[in-house]
mmCIF file of C-alpha atoms in Angstrom:
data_model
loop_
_atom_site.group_PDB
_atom_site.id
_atom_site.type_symbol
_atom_site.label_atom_id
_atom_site.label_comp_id
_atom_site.label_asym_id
_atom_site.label_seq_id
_atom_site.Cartn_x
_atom_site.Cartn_y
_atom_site.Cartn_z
ATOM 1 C CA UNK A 1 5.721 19.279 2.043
ATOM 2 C CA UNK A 2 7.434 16.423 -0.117
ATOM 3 C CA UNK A 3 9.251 16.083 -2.762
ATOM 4 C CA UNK A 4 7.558 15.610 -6.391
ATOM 5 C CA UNK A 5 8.658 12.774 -8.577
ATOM 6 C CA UNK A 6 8.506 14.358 -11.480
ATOM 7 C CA UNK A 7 6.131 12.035 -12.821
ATOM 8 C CA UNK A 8 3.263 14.128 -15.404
ATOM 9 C CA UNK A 9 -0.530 12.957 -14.420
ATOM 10 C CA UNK A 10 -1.733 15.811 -17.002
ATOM 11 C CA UNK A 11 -2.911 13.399 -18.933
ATOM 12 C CA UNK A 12 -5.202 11.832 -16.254
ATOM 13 C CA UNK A 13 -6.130 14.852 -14.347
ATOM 14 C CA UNK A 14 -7.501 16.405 -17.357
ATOM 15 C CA UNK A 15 -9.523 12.954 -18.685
ATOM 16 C CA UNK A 16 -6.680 12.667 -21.499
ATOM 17 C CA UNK A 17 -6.045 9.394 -20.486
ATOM 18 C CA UNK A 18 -7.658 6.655 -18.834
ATOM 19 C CA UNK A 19 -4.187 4.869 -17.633
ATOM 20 C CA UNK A 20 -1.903 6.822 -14.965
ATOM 21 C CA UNK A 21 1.421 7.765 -15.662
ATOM 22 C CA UNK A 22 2.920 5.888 -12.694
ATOM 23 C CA UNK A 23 3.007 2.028 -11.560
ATOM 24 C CA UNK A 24 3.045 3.152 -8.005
ATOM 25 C CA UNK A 25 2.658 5.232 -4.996
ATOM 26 C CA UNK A 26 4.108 5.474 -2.098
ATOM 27 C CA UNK A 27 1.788 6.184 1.078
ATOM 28 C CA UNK A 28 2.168 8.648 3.813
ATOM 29 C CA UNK A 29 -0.338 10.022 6.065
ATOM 30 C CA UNK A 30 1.496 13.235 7.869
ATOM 31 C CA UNK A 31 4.705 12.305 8.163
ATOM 32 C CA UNK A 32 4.469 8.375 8.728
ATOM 33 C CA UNK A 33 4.702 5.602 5.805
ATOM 34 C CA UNK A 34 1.430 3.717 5.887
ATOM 35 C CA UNK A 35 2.122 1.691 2.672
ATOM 36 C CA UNK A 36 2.809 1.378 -0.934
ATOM 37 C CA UNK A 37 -0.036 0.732 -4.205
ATOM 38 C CA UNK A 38 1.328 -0.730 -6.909
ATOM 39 C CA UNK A 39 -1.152 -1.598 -9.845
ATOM 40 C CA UNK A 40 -4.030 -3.569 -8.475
ATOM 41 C CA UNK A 41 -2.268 -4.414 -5.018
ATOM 42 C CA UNK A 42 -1.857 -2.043 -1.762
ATOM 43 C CA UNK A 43 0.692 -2.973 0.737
ATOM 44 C CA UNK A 44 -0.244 -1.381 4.162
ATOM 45 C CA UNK A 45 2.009 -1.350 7.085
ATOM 46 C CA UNK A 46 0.045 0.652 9.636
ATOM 47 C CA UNK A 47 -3.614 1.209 10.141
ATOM 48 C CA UNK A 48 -5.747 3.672 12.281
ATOM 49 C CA UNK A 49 -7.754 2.515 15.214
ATOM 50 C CA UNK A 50 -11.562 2.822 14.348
ATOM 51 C CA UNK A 51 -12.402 4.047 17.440
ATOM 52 C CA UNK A 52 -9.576 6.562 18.387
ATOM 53 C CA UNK A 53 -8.302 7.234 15.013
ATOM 54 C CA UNK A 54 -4.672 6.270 16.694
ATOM 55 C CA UNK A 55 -2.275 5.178 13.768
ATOM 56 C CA UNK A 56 -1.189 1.432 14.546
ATOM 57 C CA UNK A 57 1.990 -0.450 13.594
ATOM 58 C CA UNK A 58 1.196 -3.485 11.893
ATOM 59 C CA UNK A 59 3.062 -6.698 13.194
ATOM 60 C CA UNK A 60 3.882 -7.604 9.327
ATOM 61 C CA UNK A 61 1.716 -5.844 6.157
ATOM 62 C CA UNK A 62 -1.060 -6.402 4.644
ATOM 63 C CA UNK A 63 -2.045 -6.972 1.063
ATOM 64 C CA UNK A 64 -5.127 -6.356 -0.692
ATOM 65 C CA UNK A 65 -6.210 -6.775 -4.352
ATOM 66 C CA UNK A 66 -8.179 -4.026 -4.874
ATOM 67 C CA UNK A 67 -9.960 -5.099 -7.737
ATOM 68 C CA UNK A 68 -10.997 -7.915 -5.940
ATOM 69 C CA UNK A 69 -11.369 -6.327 -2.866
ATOM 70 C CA UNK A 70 -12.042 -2.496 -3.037
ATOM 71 C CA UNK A 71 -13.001 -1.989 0.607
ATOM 72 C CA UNK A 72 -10.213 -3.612 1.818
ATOM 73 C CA UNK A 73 -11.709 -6.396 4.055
ATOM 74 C CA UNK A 74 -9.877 -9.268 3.440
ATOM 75 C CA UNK A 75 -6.381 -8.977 3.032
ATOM 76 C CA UNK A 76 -4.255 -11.916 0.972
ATOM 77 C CA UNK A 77 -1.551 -12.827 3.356
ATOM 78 C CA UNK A 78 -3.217 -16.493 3.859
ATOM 79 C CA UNK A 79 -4.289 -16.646 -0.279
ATOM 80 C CA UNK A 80 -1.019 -16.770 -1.563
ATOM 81 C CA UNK A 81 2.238 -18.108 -0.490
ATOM 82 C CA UNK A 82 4.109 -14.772 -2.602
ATOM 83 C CA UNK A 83 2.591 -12.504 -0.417
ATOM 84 C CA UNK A 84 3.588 -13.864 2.492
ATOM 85 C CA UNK A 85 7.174 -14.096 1.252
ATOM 86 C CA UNK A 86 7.112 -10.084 -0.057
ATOM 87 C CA UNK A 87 5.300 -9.386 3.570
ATOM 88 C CA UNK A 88 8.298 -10.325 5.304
ATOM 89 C CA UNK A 89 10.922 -9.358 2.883
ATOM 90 C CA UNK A 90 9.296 -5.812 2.770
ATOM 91 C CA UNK A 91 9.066 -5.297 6.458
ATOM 92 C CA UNK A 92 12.968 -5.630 6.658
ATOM 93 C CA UNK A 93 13.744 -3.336 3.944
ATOM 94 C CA UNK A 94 11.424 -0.437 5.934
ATOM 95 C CA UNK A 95 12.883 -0.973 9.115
ATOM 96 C CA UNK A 96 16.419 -0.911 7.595
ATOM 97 C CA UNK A 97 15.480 2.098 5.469
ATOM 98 C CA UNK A 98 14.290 3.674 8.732
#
């Protein structure tokens, strides 16, 4: 229902290569932009309601290191002062690009 990047992940898919072709992804769950992974960080700017699954609008994102942090249950916006700046900077560029 989207657009392909173009990017091959052969290599991967078929245990070629331990390393994916790409740097990042960009995600969507049905047709709303939850967030973006980009090597060992995931920005999210929604998440769903435990309870009634509704999809939530996050006042700013959230960061996780997911090597640190695979579960994601502590998010980095109080860690380090870069994420904080990229939060901010990040949530203007979606609502312009929106």
């Amino acid at each position: 229902d989207r657009t392909l990047d173009g990017v091959d992940q052969s290599e991967l898919l078929m245990g070629k290569s331990e390393k994916s072709a790409r740097e990042s992804i960009v995600i969507y769950v049905s047709n709303e932009l939850f967030g973006v992974k980009w090597h060992n960080w995931k920005m999210l700017l929604k998440d769903l309601d435990e309870q009634s699954y509704a999809v939530r609008t996050l006042a700013y994102p959230t960061f996780y290191n997911q090597v640190v942090d695979p579960k994601e249950e502590h998010p980095e916006v109080r860690k380090h002062r870069w994420v904080r700046c990229i939060g901010a900077r990040s949530r203007r560029l979606v609502r312009y690009a929106g």
